[in-house]
Short mmCIF file of C-alpha atoms and ligand atoms in Angstrom, two decimals:
data_model
loop_
_atom_site.label_atom_id
_atom_site.label_comp_id
_atom_site.label_asym_id
_atom_site.label_seq_id
_atom_site.Cartn_x
_atom_site.Cartn_y
_atom_site.Cartn_z
CA MET A 1 11.30 -3.03 16.77
CA ALA A 2 14.40 -2.53 18.77
CA THR A 3 13.43 0.06 21.37
CA ASP A 4 10.77 1.57 23.56
CA PHE A 5 10.25 4.54 21.32
CA LYS A 6 7.47 6.92 22.43
CA PHE A 7 7.09 8.90 19.23
CA ILE A 8 7.90 8.61 15.57
CA PRO A 9 10.63 10.90 14.24
CA LEU A 10 10.19 13.36 11.36
CA ILE A 11 12.88 13.49 8.68
CA ASP A 12 13.36 16.17 6.02
CA VAL A 13 14.64 14.14 3.05
CA SER A 14 15.15 17.09 0.68
CA PRO A 15 19.00 17.00 0.83
CA LEU A 16 18.88 13.32 -0.22
CA LEU A 17 16.47 14.03 -3.07
CA GLU A 18 18.71 16.81 -4.39
CA LYS A 19 21.75 14.54 -4.61
CA TRP A 20 20.15 11.13 -5.07
CA ASP A 21 22.12 10.18 -8.21
CA HIS A 22 25.23 12.20 -7.48
CA PRO A 23 28.37 10.05 -7.91
CA ASN A 24 29.81 11.25 -4.59
CA ILE A 25 26.53 11.03 -2.71
CA ALA A 26 28.12 9.29 0.28
CA GLN A 27 30.51 12.24 0.81
CA ASP A 28 27.82 14.90 0.86
CA GLU A 29 27.31 16.49 4.28
CA GLY A 30 23.57 17.16 3.83
CA VAL A 31 22.95 13.62 2.61
CA ALA A 32 24.98 12.22 5.51
CA GLN A 33 22.67 13.99 7.97
CA VAL A 34 19.59 12.45 6.37
CA VAL A 35 21.22 9.02 6.27
CA LYS A 36 22.02 9.25 9.96
CA GLN A 37 18.42 10.11 10.80
CA LEU A 38 17.10 7.31 8.60
CA ASP A 39 19.42 4.84 10.31
CA GLN A 40 18.33 5.92 13.78
CA ALA A 41 14.64 5.85 12.90
CA CYS A 42 14.87 2.43 11.23
CA ARG A 43 16.72 0.97 14.24
CA ASP A 44 14.49 2.55 16.89
CA ALA A 45 11.00 2.37 15.46
CA GLY A 46 11.01 1.07 11.90
CA PHE A 47 8.72 4.05 11.31
CA PHE A 48 9.37 7.68 10.42
CA TYR A 49 7.57 10.66 8.91
CA VAL A 50 8.99 12.23 5.77
CA LYS A 51 8.80 15.87 4.72
CA GLY A 52 10.59 17.68 1.91
CA HIS A 53 9.57 14.74 -0.30
CA GLY A 54 8.68 16.75 -3.41
CA ILE A 55 5.22 15.23 -3.97
CA PRO A 56 2.75 18.12 -4.24
CA VAL A 57 0.60 18.30 -1.11
CA SER A 58 -2.31 19.22 -3.40
CA LEU A 59 -1.95 15.83 -5.14
CA MET A 60 -1.76 14.04 -1.78
CA LYS A 61 -5.04 15.73 -0.83
CA ASP A 62 -6.73 15.24 -4.20
CA ILE A 63 -6.28 11.49 -4.17
CA LYS A 64 -7.70 11.17 -0.66
CA ASN A 65 -10.69 13.28 -1.66
CA ILE A 66 -11.35 11.33 -4.83
CA ALA A 67 -11.07 8.10 -2.81
CA ARG A 68 -13.61 9.49 -0.36
CA GLU A 69 -15.95 10.25 -3.26
CA TYR A 70 -15.63 6.69 -4.52
CA PHE A 71 -16.31 5.13 -1.10
CA HIS A 72 -19.28 7.43 -0.61
CA GLN A 73 -21.15 5.76 -3.49
CA PRO A 74 -23.71 3.02 -2.97
CA TYR A 75 -22.39 -0.53 -2.65
CA GLU A 76 -23.80 -1.50 -6.09
CA GLU A 77 -21.52 1.08 -7.73
CA LYS A 78 -18.44 0.09 -5.76
CA ILE A 79 -18.84 -3.63 -6.37
CA GLU A 80 -18.61 -3.07 -10.16
CA ILE A 81 -14.87 -3.50 -9.70
CA LYS A 82 -15.02 -6.45 -7.31
CA LEU A 83 -11.77 -8.09 -6.25
CA SER A 84 -11.49 -11.82 -6.87
CA ALA A 85 -8.93 -14.48 -7.72
CA GLU A 86 -9.93 -13.94 -11.39
CA THR A 87 -8.89 -10.27 -11.29
CA GLY A 88 -5.49 -11.16 -9.81
CA TYR A 89 -6.71 -9.92 -6.42
CA ARG A 90 -7.22 -6.44 -7.85
CA GLY A 91 -10.31 -4.37 -7.12
CA TYR A 92 -12.84 -3.52 -4.43
CA GLN A 93 -13.28 -5.42 -1.18
CA ARG A 94 -16.19 -4.68 1.14
CA ILE A 95 -15.90 -4.01 4.88
CA GLY A 96 -14.84 -7.19 6.69
CA GLU A 97 -13.63 -9.02 3.59
CA ASN A 98 -9.94 -8.58 4.40
CA ILE A 99 -8.86 -10.60 7.39
CA THR A 100 -5.83 -10.22 9.61
CA LYS A 101 -4.87 -13.06 11.94
CA GLY A 102 -8.28 -14.64 11.42
CA LYS A 103 -10.34 -11.53 12.22
CA PRO A 104 -12.26 -9.40 9.72
CA ASP A 105 -10.83 -5.91 9.31
CA ILE A 106 -13.34 -3.06 9.57
CA HIS A 107 -12.25 -1.39 6.37
CA GLU A 108 -13.15 -1.35 2.69
CA ALA A 109 -10.49 -0.90 0.03
CA ILE A 110 -9.39 -0.99 -3.58
CA ASP A 111 -6.25 -3.08 -4.05
CA CYS A 112 -3.91 -2.43 -6.97
CA TYR A 113 -0.66 -4.07 -8.03
CA ARG A 114 1.92 -3.54 -10.71
CA GLU A 115 0.72 -5.18 -13.87
CA VAL A 116 1.65 -8.85 -14.24
CA LYS A 117 1.45 -10.23 -17.77
CA ARG A 118 0.81 -13.88 -18.54
CA GLY A 119 3.94 -15.98 -18.01
CA MET A 120 5.94 -12.95 -16.84
CA TYR A 121 7.51 -14.73 -13.88
CA GLY A 122 6.79 -18.31 -14.88
CA GLY A 123 4.34 -20.02 -12.53
CA LEU A 124 5.31 -17.69 -9.70
CA GLY A 125 3.33 -14.81 -11.21
CA ASP A 126 0.14 -16.71 -12.08
CA VAL A 127 -1.85 -15.74 -8.98
CA MET A 128 -1.08 -12.03 -9.45
CA GLN A 129 -1.65 -12.00 -13.20
CA GLY A 130 -3.75 -9.09 -14.41
CA SER A 131 -4.02 -5.33 -14.73
CA ASN A 132 -5.71 -2.97 -12.33
CA ILE A 133 -9.42 -2.37 -12.50
CA TRP A 134 -10.48 1.22 -11.90
CA PRO A 135 -13.87 2.71 -11.14
CA SER A 136 -15.50 4.74 -13.92
CA ASN A 137 -16.59 7.23 -11.25
CA PRO A 138 -15.12 9.67 -10.34
CA PRO A 139 -13.96 9.99 -14.00
CA ASN A 140 -10.35 11.07 -13.38
CA PHE A 141 -9.73 8.42 -10.70
CA LYS A 142 -7.36 6.21 -12.73
CA GLN A 143 -5.32 9.06 -14.16
CA LEU A 144 -4.81 10.70 -10.78
CA MET A 145 -3.92 7.46 -9.01
CA GLU A 146 -1.45 6.44 -11.73
CA GLU A 147 0.29 9.77 -11.56
CA TYR A 148 0.51 9.43 -7.80
CA ILE A 149 1.83 5.86 -8.00
CA ASP A 150 4.62 6.97 -10.39
CA ARG A 151 5.64 9.70 -8.00
CA CYS A 152 5.63 7.33 -5.03
CA THR A 153 7.80 4.83 -6.91
CA ASP A 154 10.31 7.54 -7.70
CA LEU A 155 10.36 8.87 -4.14
CA SER A 156 10.68 5.40 -2.63
CA ARG A 157 13.65 4.52 -4.82
CA LYS A 158 15.43 7.63 -3.60
CA ILE A 159 14.63 7.01 0.08
CA MET A 160 15.85 3.42 -0.37
CA ARG A 161 19.17 4.86 -1.60
CA GLY A 162 19.46 6.67 1.72
CA ILE A 163 18.59 3.48 3.59
CA ALA A 164 21.18 1.51 1.59
CA LEU A 165 23.82 4.05 2.67
CA ALA A 166 22.52 3.85 6.24
CA LEU A 167 23.20 0.12 6.22
CA GLY A 168 26.76 0.79 5.07
CA GLY A 169 26.16 -0.33 1.49
CA SER A 170 26.50 1.53 -1.77
CA ALA A 171 23.62 3.83 -2.72
CA ASP A 172 22.35 1.38 -5.35
CA GLU A 173 22.76 -1.70 -3.14
CA MET A 174 18.99 -2.32 -3.14
CA GLU A 175 18.59 -1.97 -6.92
CA GLY A 176 19.66 -4.42 -9.66
CA GLU A 177 18.67 -7.98 -8.78
CA ILE A 178 16.93 -6.91 -5.58
CA GLY A 179 14.86 -3.88 -6.53
CA GLY A 180 15.98 -2.62 -9.92
CA ASP A 181 12.55 -3.43 -11.33
CA PRO A 182 10.48 -2.90 -8.19
CA PHE A 183 7.08 -4.45 -7.73
CA TRP A 184 4.52 -2.24 -6.01
CA VAL A 185 1.27 -2.63 -4.14
CA PHE A 186 -1.23 0.19 -3.73
CA ARG A 187 -4.21 0.23 -1.37
CA ILE A 188 -6.93 2.86 -1.24
CA ILE A 189 -8.57 2.32 2.13
CA GLY A 190 -11.69 3.60 3.89
CA TYR A 191 -12.42 3.09 7.59
CA PRO A 192 -16.00 3.65 8.74
CA ALA A 193 -16.68 6.13 11.51
CA ALA A 194 -16.91 4.69 15.02
CA SER A 195 -20.36 3.32 15.62
CA ILE A 196 -22.93 5.08 17.78
CA SER A 197 -24.99 2.93 20.10
CA ASN A 198 -27.78 3.47 22.66
CA GLY A 199 -28.30 6.98 21.44
CA HIS A 200 -25.00 8.26 22.76
CA ASP A 201 -21.62 8.25 21.14
CA LYS A 202 -19.64 5.22 22.07
CA ALA A 203 -16.33 4.23 20.66
CA HIS A 204 -16.28 0.52 19.95
CA ASP A 205 -12.61 0.00 19.30
CA ASP A 206 -13.48 -1.59 15.99
CA VAL A 207 -10.23 -2.78 14.53
CA GLY A 208 -9.88 -1.10 11.15
CA CYS A 209 -6.85 -3.23 10.38
CA GLY A 210 -5.42 -5.79 12.77
CA ALA A 211 -1.78 -5.90 13.85
CA HIS A 212 0.46 -6.80 10.93
CA THR A 213 3.76 -6.03 9.29
CA ASP A 214 4.08 -4.85 5.69
CA TYR A 215 5.55 -7.24 3.15
CA GLY A 216 8.16 -5.47 1.08
CA LEU A 217 10.79 -2.78 1.48
CA LEU A 218 9.19 0.58 2.29
CA THR A 219 5.62 1.82 2.77
CA LEU A 220 4.43 5.40 2.15
CA VAL A 221 1.23 6.14 4.07
CA ASN A 222 -0.85 9.20 3.13
CA GLN A 223 -3.49 9.49 5.84
CA ASP A 224 -6.37 11.86 6.54
CA ASP A 225 -5.23 15.05 8.24
CA ASP A 226 -7.65 15.16 11.14
CA ILE A 227 -7.98 11.64 12.59
CA VAL A 228 -5.54 9.75 14.82
CA ALA A 229 -5.93 6.04 14.06
CA LEU A 230 -2.65 4.40 13.05
CA GLN A 231 -0.77 2.81 15.96
CA VAL A 232 2.70 1.32 16.07
CA ARG A 233 3.90 -1.23 18.61
CA ASN A 234 7.09 -0.59 20.57
CA LYS A 235 9.33 -3.10 22.34
CA THR A 236 7.28 -3.24 25.55
CA GLY A 237 4.13 -3.78 23.58
CA GLU A 238 2.71 -0.28 24.01
CA TRP A 239 0.79 1.09 21.06
CA ILE A 240 2.25 4.44 19.99
CA SER A 241 0.04 6.65 17.84
CA ALA A 242 1.20 7.99 14.51
CA PRO A 243 -0.94 11.14 14.43
CA PRO A 244 -1.32 12.86 11.07
CA ILE A 245 1.25 15.54 10.27
CA PRO A 246 -0.26 17.33 7.26
CA GLY A 247 1.88 17.23 4.13
CA THR A 248 4.02 14.31 5.33
CA PHE A 249 4.10 10.59 4.64
CA VAL A 250 4.35 8.01 7.38
CA CYS A 251 7.00 5.56 6.18
CA ASN A 252 7.72 2.11 7.50
CA ILE A 253 9.91 -0.87 6.83
CA GLY A 254 8.62 -4.12 5.35
CA ASP A 255 9.54 -7.78 5.83
CA MET A 256 11.99 -7.88 2.90
CA LEU A 257 14.10 -5.08 4.35
CA LYS A 258 14.22 -6.93 7.66
CA ILE A 259 15.75 -9.91 5.85
CA LEU A 260 18.13 -7.81 3.71
CA SER A 261 19.41 -6.00 6.81
CA ASN A 262 19.71 -9.32 8.70
CA GLY A 263 17.50 -7.84 11.42
CA ILE A 264 19.40 -4.57 11.92
CA TYR A 265 16.07 -3.07 10.91
CA GLU A 266 12.77 -4.78 11.63
CA SER A 267 9.31 -4.59 10.13
CA THR A 268 7.31 -3.14 13.02
CA LEU A 269 3.82 -4.31 13.93
CA HIS A 270 1.11 -1.73 13.44
CA ARG A 271 -2.69 -1.55 13.40
CA VAL A 272 -5.49 0.89 12.73
CA ILE A 273 -8.36 1.83 15.06
CA ASN A 274 -10.69 4.58 13.92
CA ASN A 275 -12.47 5.78 17.03
CA SER A 276 -13.44 9.07 15.48
CA PRO A 277 -16.98 9.94 14.43
CA LYS A 278 -15.64 10.55 10.91
CA TYR A 279 -14.98 8.23 8.00
CA ARG A 280 -11.20 7.92 7.54
CA VAL A 281 -9.37 7.61 4.24
CA CYS A 282 -5.81 6.38 3.88
CA VAL A 283 -3.84 5.69 0.72
CA ALA A 284 -0.91 3.34 1.21
CA TYR A 285 1.82 2.76 -1.37
CA PHE A 286 4.10 -0.23 -0.86
CA TYR A 287 7.51 -0.24 -2.58
CA GLU A 288 8.65 -3.83 -2.91
CA PRO A 289 11.56 -5.82 -4.39
CA ASN A 290 11.55 -7.28 -7.91
CA PHE A 291 8.74 -9.83 -8.00
CA ASP A 292 11.19 -12.70 -8.57
CA ALA A 293 13.95 -11.41 -6.26
CA ALA A 294 15.59 -14.01 -4.02
CA VAL A 295 15.98 -11.93 -0.88
CA LYS A 296 18.70 -12.76 1.64
CA PRO A 297 20.86 -10.76 4.06
CA LEU A 298 23.24 -8.33 2.34
CA ASP A 299 26.95 -9.09 2.86
CA VAL A 300 27.48 -5.69 4.42
CA CYS A 301 24.76 -6.46 6.99
CA LEU A 302 26.03 -9.97 7.65
CA GLN A 303 29.43 -8.52 8.49
CA LYS A 304 27.86 -6.08 10.94
CA THR A 305 25.85 -8.76 12.71
CA GLY A 306 28.51 -11.39 13.33
CA GLY A 307 28.23 -13.37 10.10
CA THR A 308 25.26 -15.63 10.80
CA ARG A 309 22.04 -15.36 8.90
CA ASN A 310 19.21 -14.49 11.25
CA PHE A 311 16.49 -15.23 8.72
CA GLU A 312 15.72 -17.69 6.00
CA GLY A 313 15.90 -16.18 2.56
CA ALA A 314 12.60 -15.53 0.75
CA VAL A 315 11.43 -15.08 -2.79
CA TYR A 316 9.44 -11.86 -2.62
CA GLY A 317 6.70 -12.96 -5.05
CA LYS A 318 6.11 -16.11 -3.00
CA HIS A 319 5.84 -14.10 0.20
CA LEU A 320 3.29 -11.81 -1.45
CA VAL A 321 1.23 -14.64 -2.93
CA GLY A 322 1.21 -16.39 0.46
CA LYS A 323 -0.29 -13.26 2.02
CA VAL A 324 -2.71 -12.34 -0.75
CA THR A 325 -4.23 -15.80 -1.00
CA THR A 326 -4.97 -15.96 2.74
CA ASN A 327 -6.08 -12.35 3.25
CA PHE A 328 -9.70 -12.69 2.18
CA ILE A 329 -12.85 -14.31 3.45
CA LYS A 330 -14.01 -16.80 0.88
N1 LIG B 1 0.11 -5.09 1.23
C1 LIG B 1 0.02 -4.85 2.51
N2 LIG B 1 1.09 -4.63 3.21
N3 LIG B 1 -1.15 -4.86 3.06
C2 LIG B 1 -1.32 -4.63 4.44
C3 LIG B 1 -2.63 -5.16 4.87
C4 LIG B 1 -2.42 -5.90 6.13
C5 LIG B 1 -3.58 -6.70 6.46
C6 LIG B 1 -3.56 -8.05 5.83
N4 LIG B 1 -4.83 -8.68 6.07
C7 LIG B 1 -2.47 -8.93 6.43
O1 LIG B 1 -2.77 -9.70 7.36
O2 LIG B 1 -1.34 -8.88 6.00
O1 LIG B 2 -4.48 3.13 7.49
C1 LIG B 2 -3.32 3.24 7.83
O2 LIG B 2 -2.91 4.25 8.42
C2 LIG B 2 -2.28 2.16 7.55
C3 LIG B 2 -2.78 0.99 6.76
C4 LIG B 2 -1.81 -0.15 6.75
O3 LIG B 2 -1.07 -0.35 7.68
C5 LIG B 2 -1.74 -1.06 5.59
O4 LIG B 2 -2.64 -1.02 4.72
O5 LIG B 2 -0.78 -1.83 5.50
FE1 LIG B 3 0.49 -1.79 7.10
#
């Protein structure tokens, strides 16, 4: 992250969503305002809240509540959809099974990915091969989550158009070979309430998710309304809270956008600490490049940064597989 930001800005993206496929989008005054705010937020913090996003707040709430219902079940029920290498790393992981920088994360989760069919990306796709596994309870879980995922994909594509303009590119700069057929990752996460010891409440600073960056282009975080737990690191190393703002998404930049922008934007470190006496639910949608995209700095960003590549290129699918295969305790 480039600056010592103290808070995360809130952006109303509705003017961008109204004009997202307009041929003269770059000339529109309302869109230009949104683009300017996106650019500032991406440079300063790599994080921003989004409102005016068009996803019904009732749906945002429903999926958190249905996730809460799922996590509330006994372990034997939850483990019916166990994540393993055989399921293409899809399914349920118990508390402490995901590790970040060698330490177990104090969260449980269901991981989902866009479907990968056999041979779809040659050998590159083998590890991720499979379709999502959904719990049978609550009964409408799959249907609701799939509807939500579709809406997040659509919203992310439109926000990425604004970010492409912010970088000085054309609106569809991040489509085609880069993200025309975007891969996505979806995590339904539950963080246990802070533990109580010696008969009195004591926050233990259990790390719900250790400091990390996200892997792709753009993340949409839908977090519980009443718990402050997500923290974002600024340039001096201070942890800045991203408190819930009901009805909004917390958005952040992933590693692939850092490379594409040649470092004009960075993927900011963040972590989760749930010190509240309540169980916290968060549903995170990750919009990523095409699985087989060879990601390298965009020409327009190279020109702005003096012409030298600040990062090695990366094949997105390889980056993902590298993470996924080292994220779990054996
Ligand atoms: N798909 C994404 N971005 N997942 C974020 C989880 C981050 C924690 C993971 N153990 C890690 O170390 O990356
Ligand atoms: O729980 C949160 O607020 C964010 C989770 C997160 O950073 C992630 O899953 O990548
Ligand atoms: Fe994250």
